[in-house]
Amino acid sequence: MKKNMINKFTLKVLSLIIAILIWLLVRNVDDPIVVRTFYEIPVSIENASYLAENLEIPLLVDGKDTVKVRVKGARSVVSKLKKEDIKAVADMTQIISKDTTPIMVPVEVTGTGISDSDITVRPRNIQVDIEKQKSVEKTIAVSTGDTQPDKDYEIGNLKANPEKVTISGPETIINKIDKVVALIDVTGRKESNIEIKSQLKIYDKNLDELSPKQLEYLNIKEISDNTIRIQAQFWKVKQNVKIKAEYSGEPKRGYEVDSINLVPDTISVAGTDEALKKLEQEGNTLEIPGKYIDVTDKAGDFEQNIDLSELLPEDLKLVRDLNSSVIATVKILPYNSRDYEVSVTQIEADNKAEDLDLVFQDEQITIRAKAKEQDLDSLSAANIQVQIDLSGYGEGEYEVPVTVTLPGGYELVESIKVKVKLVPGAEK
């Protein structure tokens, strides 16, 4: 009886063991142990502050900053692993020796749901460069890129807050930094005053933006999350603002200023509400002060290039894409003289070759005549005879002297030429 009970117990134990073996066998068949290899797992630096007391910063070496990781485990676990689930770190407290070249640090790898003993990493040690820490102070330039505000508005003022930053990091990266830029989008903006958030971008001396990896080594003081605020103002545009000009000095004895012609003579500006209101009170006119056009001892016409941006107050500006230059053409005439515009159709061309056609390059020529003051009003372009002699001129472009015949009592002040082009005549 007792022996029978022992046999039954033994059978039960054997059955349990067999069941477990069968379960393990089935499980191994359904969820076997597999090996999977992950390539180019990026290595990150840990405990970089370990070197900070000596003002040193560790850098991973380009091209040697990844490792190959081999993972072993149940297929149900390993098959679900992604590259992002595997973390590789180089702990600076584990530097093998700072006196060796190159400096090597062990790489520690962890994987979600994987035992450390089932992870193999190659290489097991990774090279780091240790550099001195350096700081640089840079002002922040604000850029709107290709964006533009509302068509009836211009960018008035853009002010970064803070206006400058201190950047610290490895010496080789700091030495490359050329400028710091805050890029903002102003598309369709027309607010008089608004605050816009911006991410800083750092550029090297080749005007290339620093890579995300380079930025990881940098510490930017005065700001957090690499974000600053831009105080932006947008000014309303005023069109058809007239320009007038004064002059200073006196021309040469016997001469006088006849006129000042401005190109352009109207412009568009943008400004604060207060500035535009003041401009309206001044007849929507900008005046070029006399000091910019000096006629002292002048005895002939001259041109003066004036930069309007130098004349505008701080709360006014020229609209975008407008050239700031104004060209002032100053006519200086002898006393009792006047300019008369004569159409080139009045010019009589003598001795032109029959196989050539004549083309005038200008529509008018200017005849400067002198007479008694009371007679100047009586002379008109129709009373002036003009002719050119084309003897010896072949095909091509020329400046040809013009013979001018004036009525009695009038004198030609200066000789003139006309631009012409002689081209092959059309076949008849």
PDB file of N, CA and C in Angstrom, residues 57 111 152 309 343 428:
ATOM      1  N   ILE A  57      36.005  70.507 -21.871  1.00  0.00           N
ATOM      2  CA  ILE A  57      34.766  69.980 -22.447  1.00  0.00           C
ATOM      3  C   ILE A  57      35.100  68.779 -23.317  1.00  0.00           C
ATOM      4  N   GLY A 111      19.128  48.557 -23.147  1.00  0.00           N
ATOM      5  CA  GLY A 111      18.027  48.374 -24.085  1.00  0.00           C
ATOM      6  C   GLY A 111      16.755  48.052 -23.347  1.00  0.00           C
ATOM      7  N   ASP A 152       0.419  97.328 -47.228  1.00  0.00           N
ATOM      8  CA  ASP A 152       0.321  98.743 -46.864  1.00  0.00           C
ATOM      9  C   ASP A 152       1.175  99.094 -45.651  1.00  0.00           C
ATOM     10  N   SER A 309      17.968 108.463 -47.389  1.00  0.00           N
ATOM     11  CA  SER A 309      17.921 107.805 -46.082  1.00  0.00           C
ATOM     12  C   SER A 309      18.662 108.615 -45.020  1.00  0.00           C
ATOM     13  N   SER A 343      12.373 119.134 -81.143  1.00  0.00           N
ATOM     14  CA  SER A 343      12.183 117.745 -81.565  1.00  0.00           C
ATOM     15  C   SER A 343      13.204 117.376 -82.641  1.00  0.00           C
ATOM     16  N   LYS A 428      13.872  98.250-101.610  1.00  0.00           N
ATOM     17  CA  LYS A 428      12.625  98.730-102.230  1.00  0.00           C
ATOM     18  C   LYS A 428      12.258  97.844-103.406  1.00  0.00           C
TER      19      LYS A 428
END
